[in-house]
PDB file of C-alpha atoms in Angstrom:
ATOM      1  CA  UNK A  13       7.513  22.226 -42.889  1.00 64.00           C
ATOM      2  CA  UNK A  14       8.413  19.097 -44.844  1.00 76.00           C
ATOM      3  CA  UNK A  15      11.516  16.964 -44.584  1.00 89.00           C
ATOM      4  CA  UNK A  16      13.122  14.950 -47.351  1.00 95.00           C
ATOM      5  CA  UNK A  17      12.391  11.713 -49.068  1.00 98.00           C
ATOM      6  CA  UNK A  18      14.818   9.109 -47.719  1.00 98.00           C
ATOM      7  CA  UNK A  19      15.466   5.977 -49.772  1.00 98.00           C
ATOM      8  CA  UNK A  20      16.495   3.046 -47.566  1.00 98.00           C
ATOM      9  CA  UNK A  21      18.182  -0.051 -48.958  1.00 98.00           C
ATOM     10  CA  UNK A  22      19.078  -3.040 -46.798  1.00 98.00           C
ATOM     11  CA  UNK A  23      21.655  -5.102 -48.663  1.00 96.00           C
ATOM     12  CA  UNK A  24      23.273  -8.460 -47.974  1.00 95.00           C
ATOM     13  CA  UNK A  25      25.836  -9.749 -50.503  1.00 95.00           C
ATOM     14  CA  UNK A  26      24.050  -7.844 -53.261  1.00 94.00           C
ATOM     15  CA  UNK A  27      26.723  -5.276 -54.019  1.00 95.00           C
ATOM     16  CA  UNK A  28      26.715  -6.043 -57.732  1.00 94.00           C
ATOM     17  CA  UNK A  29      22.990  -5.233 -57.923  1.00 95.00           C
ATOM     18  CA  UNK A  30      23.344  -1.797 -56.315  1.00 97.00           C
ATOM     19  CA  UNK A  31      24.767  -0.279 -59.504  1.00 96.00           C
ATOM     20  CA  UNK A  32      21.403  -0.485 -61.270  1.00 97.00           C
ATOM     21  CA  UNK A  33      19.618   1.193 -58.371  1.00 98.00           C
ATOM     22  CA  UNK A  34      22.344   3.824 -58.110  1.00 98.00           C
ATOM     23  CA  UNK A  35      22.000   4.694 -61.803  1.00 98.00           C
ATOM     24  CA  UNK A  36      18.226   4.984 -61.460  1.00 98.00           C
ATOM     25  CA  UNK A  37      18.681   7.376 -58.535  1.00 98.00           C
ATOM     26  CA  UNK A  38      21.137   9.461 -60.546  1.00 98.00           C
ATOM     27  CA  UNK A  39      18.413   9.907 -63.167  1.00 98.00           C
ATOM     28  CA  UNK A  40      15.795  11.297 -60.772  1.00 98.00           C
ATOM     29  CA  UNK A  41      14.070  14.519 -61.834  1.00 98.00           C
ATOM     30  CA  UNK A  42      13.913  15.521 -58.165  1.00 97.00           C
ATOM     31  CA  UNK A  43      17.323  15.319 -56.481  1.00 95.00           C
ATOM     32  CA  UNK A  44      16.144  16.387 -53.025  1.00 95.00           C
ATOM     33  CA  UNK A  45      16.532  12.997 -51.346  1.00 98.00           C
ATOM     34  CA  UNK A  46      18.956  11.000 -49.240  1.00 98.00           C
ATOM     35  CA  UNK A  47      19.970   7.376 -49.798  1.00 98.00           C
ATOM     36  CA  UNK A  48      20.748   5.264 -46.743  1.00 98.00           C
ATOM     37  CA  UNK A  49      22.384   1.920 -47.491  1.00 98.00           C
ATOM     38  CA  UNK A  50      22.591  -0.557 -44.620  1.00 98.00           C
ATOM     39  CA  UNK A  51      25.084  -3.326 -45.296  1.00 98.00           C
ATOM     40  CA  UNK A  52      23.829  -6.274 -43.264  1.00 97.00           C
ATOM     41  CA  UNK A  53      27.223  -7.913 -42.778  1.00 97.00           C
ATOM     42  CA  UNK A  54      27.931  -8.584 -46.455  1.00 96.00           C
ATOM     43  CA  UNK A  55      30.945 -10.696 -47.413  1.00 96.00           C
ATOM     44  CA  UNK A  56      31.137  -9.424 -50.992  1.00 95.00           C
ATOM     45  CA  UNK A  57      32.484  -6.060 -52.200  1.00 95.00           C
ATOM     46  CA  UNK A  58      29.435  -4.010 -51.169  1.00 97.00           C
ATOM     47  CA  UNK A  59      31.519  -1.604 -49.058  1.00 97.00           C
ATOM     48  CA  UNK A  60      33.910  -0.789 -51.905  1.00 97.00           C
ATOM     49  CA  UNK A  61      31.076  -0.451 -54.416  1.00 97.00           C
ATOM     50  CA  UNK A  62      29.265   2.044 -52.183  1.00 98.00           C
ATOM     51  CA  UNK A  63      32.522   3.937 -51.601  1.00 97.00           C
ATOM     52  CA  UNK A  64      32.816   4.364 -55.366  1.00 97.00           C
ATOM     53  CA  UNK A  65      29.313   5.893 -55.398  1.00 98.00           C
ATOM     54  CA  UNK A  66      30.170   8.242 -52.549  1.00 98.00           C
ATOM     55  CA  UNK A  67      33.378   9.448 -54.188  1.00 97.00           C
ATOM     56  CA  UNK A  68      31.421  10.893 -57.107  1.00 97.00           C
ATOM     57  CA  UNK A  69      29.500  13.141 -54.669  1.00 97.00           C
ATOM     58  CA  UNK A  70      26.560  13.061 -57.059  1.00 97.00           C
ATOM     59  CA  UNK A  71      24.137  11.774 -54.419  1.00 98.00           C
ATOM     60  CA  UNK A  72      23.718  12.241 -50.683  1.00 98.00           C
ATOM     61  CA  UNK A  73      24.598   8.721 -49.517  1.00 98.00           C
ATOM     62  CA  UNK A  74      24.841   7.427 -45.958  1.00 98.00           C
ATOM     63  CA  UNK A  75      26.490   4.005 -45.624  1.00 98.00           C
ATOM     64  CA  UNK A  76      26.072   1.904 -42.479  1.00 98.00           C
ATOM     65  CA  UNK A  77      27.671  -1.501 -41.969  1.00 97.00           C
ATOM     66  CA  UNK A  78      26.401  -3.816 -39.252  1.00 97.00           C
ATOM     67  CA  UNK A  79      26.613  -7.398 -38.136  1.00 96.00           C
ATOM     68  CA  UNK A  80      24.314  -9.706 -40.082  1.00 97.00           C
ATOM     69  CA  UNK A  81      20.898  -9.833 -38.473  1.00 96.00           C
ATOM     70  CA  UNK A  82      18.403  -9.930 -41.326  1.00 96.00           C
ATOM     71  CA  UNK A  83      16.612  -7.317 -43.400  1.00 96.00           C
ATOM     72  CA  UNK A  84      14.252  -6.164 -40.649  1.00 97.00           C
ATOM     73  CA  UNK A  85      17.129  -5.453 -38.256  1.00 97.00           C
ATOM     74  CA  UNK A  86      18.932  -3.533 -41.018  1.00 98.00           C
ATOM     75  CA  UNK A  87      15.844  -1.410 -41.658  1.00 98.00           C
ATOM     76  CA  UNK A  88      15.490  -0.711 -37.932  1.00 98.00           C
ATOM     77  CA  UNK A  89      19.067   0.525 -37.967  1.00 97.00           C
ATOM     78  CA  UNK A  90      18.264   2.944 -40.803  1.00 98.00           C
ATOM     79  CA  UNK A  91      15.069   4.149 -39.110  1.00 98.00           C
ATOM     80  CA  UNK A  92      17.209   5.534 -36.296  1.00 97.00           C
ATOM     81  CA  UNK A  93      18.494   8.112 -38.803  1.00 96.00           C
ATOM     82  CA  UNK A  94      15.010   9.380 -39.726  1.00 97.00           C
ATOM     83  CA  UNK A  95      13.429  12.664 -38.655  1.00 95.00           C
ATOM     84  CA  UNK A  96       9.703  13.033 -37.929  1.00 95.00           C
ATOM     85  CA  UNK A  97       9.101  15.140 -41.045  1.00 96.00           C
ATOM     86  CA  UNK A  98      10.956  12.794 -43.428  1.00 97.00           C
ATOM     87  CA  UNK A  99       9.307  10.225 -45.655  1.00 98.00           C
ATOM     88  CA  UNK A 100      10.995   6.831 -45.967  1.00 98.00           C
ATOM     89  CA  UNK A 101      10.694   4.635 -49.051  1.00 98.00           C
ATOM     90  CA  UNK A 102      12.142   1.112 -48.814  1.00 98.00           C
ATOM     91  CA  UNK A 103      13.851  -0.001 -52.022  1.00 98.00           C
ATOM     92  CA  UNK A 104      15.728  -3.291 -52.379  1.00 96.00           C
ATOM     93  CA  UNK A 105      19.089  -3.797 -54.089  1.00 95.00           C
ATOM     94  CA  UNK A 106      17.571  -5.513 -57.123  1.00 94.00           C
ATOM     95  CA  UNK A 107      15.105  -2.693 -57.815  1.00 96.00           C
ATOM     96  CA  UNK A 108      15.298   0.393 -59.990  1.00 97.00           C
ATOM     97  CA  UNK A 109      13.175   3.521 -59.687  1.00 98.00           C
ATOM     98  CA  UNK A 110      11.591   5.372 -62.594  1.00 98.00           C
ATOM     99  CA  UNK A 111      13.070   8.869 -63.199  1.00 98.00           C
ATOM    100  CA  UNK A 112      10.012  10.596 -61.702  1.00 98.00           C
ATOM    101  CA  UNK A 113       9.736   8.295 -58.655  1.00 98.00           C
ATOM    102  CA  UNK A 114      11.107  10.748 -56.068  1.00 98.00           C
ATOM    103  CA  UNK A 115       9.000  13.502 -57.618  1.00 98.00           C
ATOM    104  CA  UNK A 116       5.859  11.367 -57.210  1.00 98.00           C
ATOM    105  CA  UNK A 117       6.747  10.386 -53.642  1.00 98.00           C
ATOM    106  CA  UNK A 118       7.521  13.991 -52.712  1.00 97.00           C
ATOM    107  CA  UNK A 119       4.112  15.115 -54.036  1.00 97.00           C
ATOM    108  CA  UNK A 120       2.312  12.488 -51.963  1.00 97.00           C
ATOM    109  CA  UNK A 121       4.367  13.424 -48.908  1.00 97.00           C
ATOM    110  CA  UNK A 122       3.400  17.084 -49.186  1.00 95.00           C
ATOM    111  CA  UNK A 123      -0.295  16.441 -49.860  1.00 96.00           C
ATOM    112  CA  UNK A 124      -1.057  13.733 -47.291  1.00 95.00           C
ATOM    113  CA  UNK A 125      -3.258  14.162 -44.246  1.00 94.00           C
ATOM    114  CA  UNK A 126      -1.842  13.887 -40.734  1.00 94.00           C
ATOM    115  CA  UNK A 127      -3.673  10.588 -40.130  1.00 97.00           C
ATOM    116  CA  UNK A 128      -1.738   8.898 -42.951  1.00 98.00           C
ATOM    117  CA  UNK A 129       1.233   6.877 -41.722  1.00 98.00           C
ATOM    118  CA  UNK A 130       2.184   4.830 -44.772  1.00 98.00           C
ATOM    119  CA  UNK A 131       1.884   4.806 -48.564  1.00 98.00           C
ATOM    120  CA  UNK A 132       2.125   1.808 -50.871  1.00 98.00           C
ATOM    121  CA  UNK A 133       3.277   2.280 -54.478  1.00 98.00           C
ATOM    122  CA  UNK A 134       3.123  -0.298 -57.252  1.00 98.00           C
ATOM    123  CA  UNK A 135       6.191  -1.846 -58.826  1.00 96.00           C
ATOM    124  CA  UNK A 136       6.623  -3.703 -62.098  1.00 97.00           C
ATOM    125  CA  UNK A 137       8.334  -7.043 -62.628  1.00 95.00           C
ATOM    126  CA  UNK A 138      10.895  -6.512 -65.371  1.00 93.00           C
ATOM    127  CA  UNK A 139      10.614  -9.963 -66.951  1.00 92.00           C
ATOM    128  CA  UNK A 140       6.843  -9.713 -67.463  1.00 94.00           C
ATOM    129  CA  UNK A 141       6.518  -5.916 -67.580  1.00 95.00           C
ATOM    130  CA  UNK A 142       3.431  -6.238 -65.370  1.00 96.00           C
ATOM    131  CA  UNK A 143       2.422  -4.570 -62.122  1.00 97.00           C
ATOM    132  CA  UNK A 144       2.799  -7.036 -59.233  1.00 96.00           C
ATOM    133  CA  UNK A 145      -0.724  -6.734 -57.879  1.00 96.00           C
ATOM    134  CA  UNK A 146      -4.251  -8.082 -58.177  1.00 95.00           C
ATOM    135  CA  UNK A 147      -6.553  -6.245 -58.514  1.00 95.00           C
ATOM    136  CA  UNK A 148      -4.842  -3.128 -59.874  1.00 96.00           C
ATOM    137  CA  UNK A 149      -6.374   0.109 -58.665  1.00 95.00           C
ATOM    138  CA  UNK A 150      -7.330   2.884 -61.065  1.00 95.00           C
ATOM    139  CA  UNK A 151      -7.554   5.415 -58.231  1.00 97.00           C
ATOM    140  CA  UNK A 152      -5.851   5.829 -54.877  1.00 98.00           C
ATOM    141  CA  UNK A 153      -7.488   4.216 -51.870  1.00 97.00           C
ATOM    142  CA  UNK A 154      -7.168   4.983 -48.156  1.00 97.00           C
ATOM    143  CA  UNK A 155      -7.701   2.084 -45.759  1.00 96.00           C
ATOM    144  CA  UNK A 156      -5.498  -0.284 -43.684  1.00 95.00           C
ATOM    145  CA  UNK A 157      -3.584  -3.567 -43.996  1.00 96.00           C
ATOM    146  CA  UNK A 158      -6.290  -5.453 -42.093  1.00 96.00           C
ATOM    147  CA  UNK A 159      -8.973  -4.529 -44.643  1.00 95.00           C
ATOM    148  CA  UNK A 160      -6.414  -5.305 -47.355  1.00 94.00           C
ATOM    149  CA  UNK A 161      -6.093  -8.830 -45.969  1.00 95.00           C
ATOM    150  CA  UNK A 162      -9.838  -9.282 -45.519  1.00 95.00           C
ATOM    151  CA  UNK A 163     -10.497  -8.366 -49.144  1.00 95.00           C
ATOM    152  CA  UNK A 164      -7.801 -10.705 -50.443  1.00 94.00           C
ATOM    153  CA  UNK A 165      -5.839  -7.960 -52.175  1.00 95.00           C
ATOM    154  CA  UNK A 166      -2.419  -8.975 -53.475  1.00 94.00           C
ATOM    155  CA  UNK A 167       0.220  -6.302 -53.962  1.00 94.00           C
ATOM    156  CA  UNK A 168       3.992  -6.619 -53.714  1.00 94.00           C
ATOM    157  CA  UNK A 169       5.156  -3.058 -54.127  1.00 96.00           C
ATOM    158  CA  UNK A 170       7.099  -0.302 -52.395  1.00 98.00           C
ATOM    159  CA  UNK A 171       6.162   0.604 -48.832  1.00 98.00           C
ATOM    160  CA  UNK A 172       6.890   4.063 -47.547  1.00 98.00           C
ATOM    161  CA  UNK A 173       6.443   5.533 -44.070  1.00 98.00           C
ATOM    162  CA  UNK A 174       6.257   8.995 -42.594  1.00 98.00           C
ATOM    163  CA  UNK A 175       8.945   9.586 -39.988  1.00 97.00           C
ATOM    164  CA  UNK A 176       6.393  10.382 -37.281  1.00 97.00           C
ATOM    165  CA  UNK A 177       4.760   6.962 -37.836  1.00 97.00           C
ATOM    166  CA  UNK A 178       8.118   5.273 -37.239  1.00 97.00           C
ATOM    167  CA  UNK A 179       8.881   7.210 -34.069  1.00 93.00           C
ATOM    168  CA  UNK A 180       7.505   4.454 -31.817  1.00 93.00           C
ATOM    169  CA  UNK A 181       7.301   1.599 -34.312  1.00 97.00           C
ATOM    170  CA  UNK A 182      10.034  -0.826 -35.294  1.00 97.00           C
ATOM    171  CA  UNK A 183      10.262  -4.399 -36.521  1.00 98.00           C
ATOM    172  CA  UNK A 184      10.370  -6.827 -33.577  1.00 97.00           C
ATOM    173  CA  UNK A 185      13.626  -8.755 -33.174  1.00 97.00           C
ATOM    174  CA  UNK A 186      13.753 -12.320 -31.893  1.00 97.00           C
ATOM    175  CA  UNK A 187      16.828 -14.159 -30.668  1.00 95.00           C
ATOM    176  CA  UNK A 188      18.394 -16.511 -33.258  1.00 95.00           C
ATOM    177  CA  UNK A 189      15.974 -15.361 -35.964  1.00 97.00           C
ATOM    178  CA  UNK A 190      16.618 -13.120 -38.956  1.00 96.00           C
ATOM    179  CA  UNK A 191      13.281 -12.722 -40.709  1.00 96.00           C
ATOM    180  CA  UNK A 192      10.096 -10.825 -39.939  1.00 97.00           C
ATOM    181  CA  UNK A 193       7.519 -10.204 -42.698  1.00 95.00           C
ATOM    182  CA  UNK A 194       7.607  -6.634 -44.123  1.00 95.00           C
ATOM    183  CA  UNK A 195       3.893  -6.118 -43.433  1.00 95.00           C
ATOM    184  CA  UNK A 196       4.459  -6.579 -39.676  1.00 97.00           C
ATOM    185  CA  UNK A 197       5.679  -2.992 -39.467  1.00 98.00           C
ATOM    186  CA  UNK A 198       2.703  -1.807 -41.521  1.00 97.00           C
ATOM    187  CA  UNK A 199       0.301  -3.584 -39.166  1.00 97.00           C
ATOM    188  CA  UNK A 200       1.912  -1.872 -36.189  1.00 97.00           C
ATOM    189  CA  UNK A 201       1.715   1.522 -37.907  1.00 98.00           C
ATOM    190  CA  UNK A 202      -1.917   0.894 -38.942  1.00 97.00           C
ATOM    191  CA  UNK A 203      -2.980   0.548 -35.324  1.00 95.00           C
ATOM    192  CA  UNK A 204      -2.805   4.351 -35.180  1.00 96.00           C
ATOM    193  CA  UNK A 205      -2.382   5.624 -38.737  1.00 98.00           C
ATOM    194  CA  UNK A 206      -4.056   4.959 -42.099  1.00 97.00           C
ATOM    195  CA  UNK A 207      -2.543   3.557 -45.290  1.00 98.00           C
ATOM    196  CA  UNK A 208      -2.796   5.056 -48.771  1.00 98.00           C
ATOM    197  CA  UNK A 209      -2.552   2.584 -51.630  1.00 98.00           C
ATOM    198  CA  UNK A 210      -1.391   4.641 -54.584  1.00 98.00           C
ATOM    199  CA  UNK A 211      -2.377   3.671 -58.113  1.00 97.00           C
ATOM    200  CA  UNK A 212       1.042   4.789 -59.374  1.00 98.00           C
ATOM    201  CA  UNK A 213       3.981   2.504 -60.204  1.00 98.00           C
ATOM    202  CA  UNK A 214       7.371   4.013 -59.352  1.00 98.00           C
ATOM    203  CA  UNK A 215       9.893   1.322 -60.264  1.00 98.00           C
ATOM    204  CA  UNK A 216      10.795  -2.197 -61.318  1.00 97.00           C
ATOM    205  CA  UNK A 217      12.196  -5.360 -59.760  1.00 95.00           C
ATOM    206  CA  UNK A 218      13.544  -8.753 -60.750  1.00 88.00           C
ATOM    207  CA  UNK A 219      13.146 -11.472 -58.146  1.00 80.00           C
ATOM    208  CA  UNK A 220      16.505 -13.067 -57.361  1.00 66.00           C
ATOM    209  CA  UNK A 221      17.163 -16.788 -56.925  1.00 63.00           C
ATOM    210  CA  UNK A 222      17.812 -17.298 -53.227  1.00 57.00           C
ATOM    211  CA  UNK A 223      16.207 -13.947 -52.402  1.00 55.00           C
ATOM    212  CA  UNK A 224      13.630 -13.438 -49.653  1.00 58.00           C
ATOM    213  CA  UNK A 225      10.619 -13.640 -51.979  1.00 56.00           C
ATOM    214  CA  UNK A 226      11.820 -16.860 -53.627  1.00 55.00           C
ATOM    215  CA  UNK A 227      12.482 -18.541 -50.254  1.00 68.00           C
ATOM    216  CA  UNK A 228       8.776 -18.342 -49.381  1.00 82.00           C
ATOM    217  CA  UNK A 229       7.335 -20.534 -46.657  1.00 89.00           C
ATOM    218  CA  UNK A 230      10.650 -22.228 -45.889  1.00 91.00           C
ATOM    219  CA  UNK A 231      12.101 -18.919 -44.699  1.00 93.00           C
ATOM    220  CA  UNK A 232       9.135 -18.324 -42.399  1.00 95.00           C
ATOM    221  CA  UNK A 233       9.300 -21.842 -40.979  1.00 96.00           C
ATOM    222  CA  UNK A 234      12.968 -21.314 -40.092  1.00 96.00           C
ATOM    223  CA  UNK A 235      11.977 -18.115 -38.275  1.00 97.00           C
ATOM    224  CA  UNK A 236       8.864 -19.280 -36.392  1.00 97.00           C
ATOM    225  CA  UNK A 237       8.709 -16.517 -33.790  1.00 98.00           C
ATOM    226  CA  UNK A 238       8.520 -13.907 -36.523  1.00 97.00           C
ATOM    227  CA  UNK A 239       5.815 -15.956 -38.214  1.00 97.00           C
ATOM    228  CA  UNK A 240       3.863 -16.332 -34.981  1.00 98.00           C
ATOM    229  CA  UNK A 241       4.049 -12.615 -34.216  1.00 98.00           C
ATOM    230  CA  UNK A 242       2.691 -11.869 -37.710  1.00 97.00           C
ATOM    231  CA  UNK A 243      -0.252 -14.229 -37.137  1.00 98.00           C
ATOM    232  CA  UNK A 244      -1.140 -12.661 -33.789  1.00 98.00           C
ATOM    233  CA  UNK A 245      -1.339  -9.205 -35.385  1.00 97.00           C
ATOM    234  CA  UNK A 246      -3.820 -10.590 -37.912  1.00 97.00           C
ATOM    235  CA  UNK A 247      -6.284 -11.343 -35.126  1.00 97.00           C
ATOM    236  CA  UNK A 248      -7.459  -7.747 -35.519  1.00 96.00           C
ATOM    237  CA  UNK A 249     -11.278  -7.614 -35.788  1.00 95.00           C
ATOM    238  CA  UNK A 250     -11.058  -5.670 -39.054  1.00 95.00           C
ATOM    239  CA  UNK A 251      -9.590  -8.791 -40.700  1.00 96.00           C
ATOM    240  CA  UNK A 252     -12.822 -10.743 -40.388  1.00 95.00           C
ATOM    241  CA  UNK A 253     -13.459 -14.252 -39.048  1.00 96.00           C
ATOM    242  CA  UNK A 254     -12.060 -16.167 -42.031  1.00 96.00           C
ATOM    243  CA  UNK A 255      -8.663 -14.470 -41.860  1.00 97.00           C
ATOM    244  CA  UNK A 256      -8.491 -14.786 -38.069  1.00 97.00           C
ATOM    245  CA  UNK A 257      -9.172 -18.523 -38.221  1.00 97.00           C
ATOM    246  CA  UNK A 258      -6.688 -19.080 -41.039  1.00 97.00           C
ATOM    247  CA  UNK A 259      -3.901 -17.264 -39.227  1.00 97.00           C
ATOM    248  CA  UNK A 260      -4.736 -18.972 -35.948  1.00 98.00           C
ATOM    249  CA  UNK A 261      -3.924 -22.285 -37.625  1.00 98.00           C
ATOM    250  CA  UNK A 262      -0.687 -20.867 -39.027  1.00 97.00           C
ATOM    251  CA  UNK A 263       0.081 -19.212 -35.689  1.00 98.00           C
ATOM    252  CA  UNK A 264      -0.225 -22.442 -33.712  1.00 98.00           C
ATOM    253  CA  UNK A 265       1.940 -24.199 -36.308  1.00 98.00           C
ATOM    254  CA  UNK A 266       4.669 -21.595 -35.811  1.00 98.00           C
ATOM    255  CA  UNK A 267       4.239 -21.872 -32.014  1.00 97.00           C
ATOM    256  CA  UNK A 268       4.882 -25.622 -32.067  1.00 97.00           C
ATOM    257  CA  UNK A 269       7.960 -25.103 -34.241  1.00 97.00           C
ATOM    258  CA  UNK A 270       9.257 -22.359 -31.943  1.00 97.00           C
ATOM    259  CA  UNK A 271       8.881 -24.717 -28.957  1.00 96.00           C
ATOM    260  CA  UNK A 272       8.178 -21.904 -26.490  1.00 96.00           C
ATOM    261  CA  UNK A 273       5.744 -21.850 -23.586  1.00 96.00           C
ATOM    262  CA  UNK A 274       2.971 -19.268 -23.416  1.00 96.00           C
ATOM    263  CA  UNK A 275       4.871 -17.527 -20.594  1.00 97.00           C
ATOM    264  CA  UNK A 276       8.095 -17.397 -22.627  1.00 97.00           C
ATOM    265  CA  UNK A 277       6.207 -15.953 -25.580  1.00 97.00           C
ATOM    266  CA  UNK A 278       4.545 -13.327 -23.393  1.00 97.00           C
ATOM    267  CA  UNK A 279       7.954 -12.150 -22.155  1.00 97.00           C
ATOM    268  CA  UNK A 280       9.063 -11.389 -25.736  1.00 97.00           C
ATOM    269  CA  UNK A 281       5.862  -9.560 -26.644  1.00 96.00           C
ATOM    270  CA  UNK A 282       3.869 -12.309 -28.366  1.00 97.00           C
ATOM    271  CA  UNK A 283       0.250 -12.621 -27.235  1.00 95.00           C
ATOM    272  CA  UNK A 284      -0.564 -16.252 -27.971  1.00 95.00           C
ATOM    273  CA  UNK A 285      -4.004 -15.837 -26.349  1.00 96.00           C
ATOM    274  CA  UNK A 286      -5.160 -13.803 -29.333  1.00 96.00           C
ATOM    275  CA  UNK A 287      -5.207 -16.976 -31.485  1.00 97.00           C
ATOM    276  CA  UNK A 288      -8.411 -19.020 -31.700  1.00 96.00           C
ATOM    277  CA  UNK A 289      -7.883 -22.073 -29.464  1.00 95.00           C
ATOM    278  CA  UNK A 290     -10.106 -24.304 -31.616  1.00 96.00           C
ATOM    279  CA  UNK A 291      -7.358 -24.160 -34.234  1.00 97.00           C
ATOM    280  CA  UNK A 292      -4.675 -25.754 -32.020  1.00 97.00           C
ATOM    281  CA  UNK A 293      -5.022 -29.257 -33.468  1.00 97.00           C
ATOM    282  CA  UNK A 294      -4.993 -28.184 -37.143  1.00 97.00           C
ATOM    283  CA  UNK A 295      -1.963 -26.059 -36.263  1.00 98.00           C
ATOM    284  CA  UNK A 296      -0.130 -29.066 -34.816  1.00 97.00           C
ATOM    285  CA  UNK A 297      -0.876 -31.147 -37.924  1.00 97.00           C
ATOM    286  CA  UNK A 298       0.389 -28.321 -40.138  1.00 97.00           C
ATOM    287  CA  UNK A 299       3.548 -27.930 -38.027  1.00 97.00           C
ATOM    288  CA  UNK A 300       4.397 -31.602 -38.500  1.00 96.00           C
ATOM    289  CA  UNK A 301       3.896 -31.241 -42.253  1.00 96.00           C
ATOM    290  CA  UNK A 302       6.152 -28.189 -42.393  1.00 96.00           C
ATOM    291  CA  UNK A 303       8.778 -29.857 -40.233  1.00 95.00           C
ATOM    292  CA  UNK A 304       8.940 -32.807 -42.615  1.00 94.00           C
ATOM    293  CA  UNK A 305       8.960 -30.616 -45.731  1.00 93.00           C
ATOM    294  CA  UNK A 306      11.312 -27.825 -44.689  1.00 93.00           C
ATOM    295  CA  UNK A 307      13.341 -28.874 -41.644  1.00 90.00           C
ATOM    296  CA  UNK A 308      14.230 -32.534 -42.061  1.00 80.00           C
ATOM    297  CA  UNK A 309      17.861 -33.450 -42.643  1.00 67.00           C
ATOM    298  CA  UNK A 310      18.296 -34.662 -46.205  1.00 58.00           C
TER     299      UNK A 310
END
């Protein structure tokens, strides 16, 4: 028995961009899907724009509005709506899916093994018309995010999860922070389930000025606990020594910026002891550099 494909969009003040995604969903060859839109406390006209979509009754749309807490908290909210046999695909407001995207996703969902928890699909940047990845696979590959990191693979595509893989996995939430890297959830899922990297592209994107991707390191520095948690997960042995050392340096830098004791970190689920202690000093130097570059008052 298979559930449905569920498209999840977390949106913050991006109401005007939702029209393009909505139109691409209207054009799907397979209409057996649900669209969950989580409005993360937008101050624009997102609510009224989504209402106009719902009034047409052309798509099965669930709209949830919540207090602003960041994309990861919005996705967690949507995950509460998911059944074990559903397949979730995360699609941002500025993205548009190809007409056969749901059809492709549905085929993967129905043909995957029970040890598969997540699937990554390629996406194309509209301005360059190129797949956002290096290298680009010619065939599907089954592995995990830790091997992905070890091999230096770059891919910024669509991540999808089986409902059963999300049953006990959510993005962590830290007080006074609003950002956790998307791959944190994948790393948690990959501790039990495998990842399929599909060779198929299912949609397009256009990076927005002021968007999460464009904010880069500065966004992570302003959310150091999320950054530190990410680095501790990358101490997995499958990552290899080079990656573990690199992310130990970054992890200690985030720790100094977070200004939390080891005991305080332990209470919120961050295992600082997983980082390589020989990287403490380089981490402190890096933290001071970041503080000057990203946090100083101008």
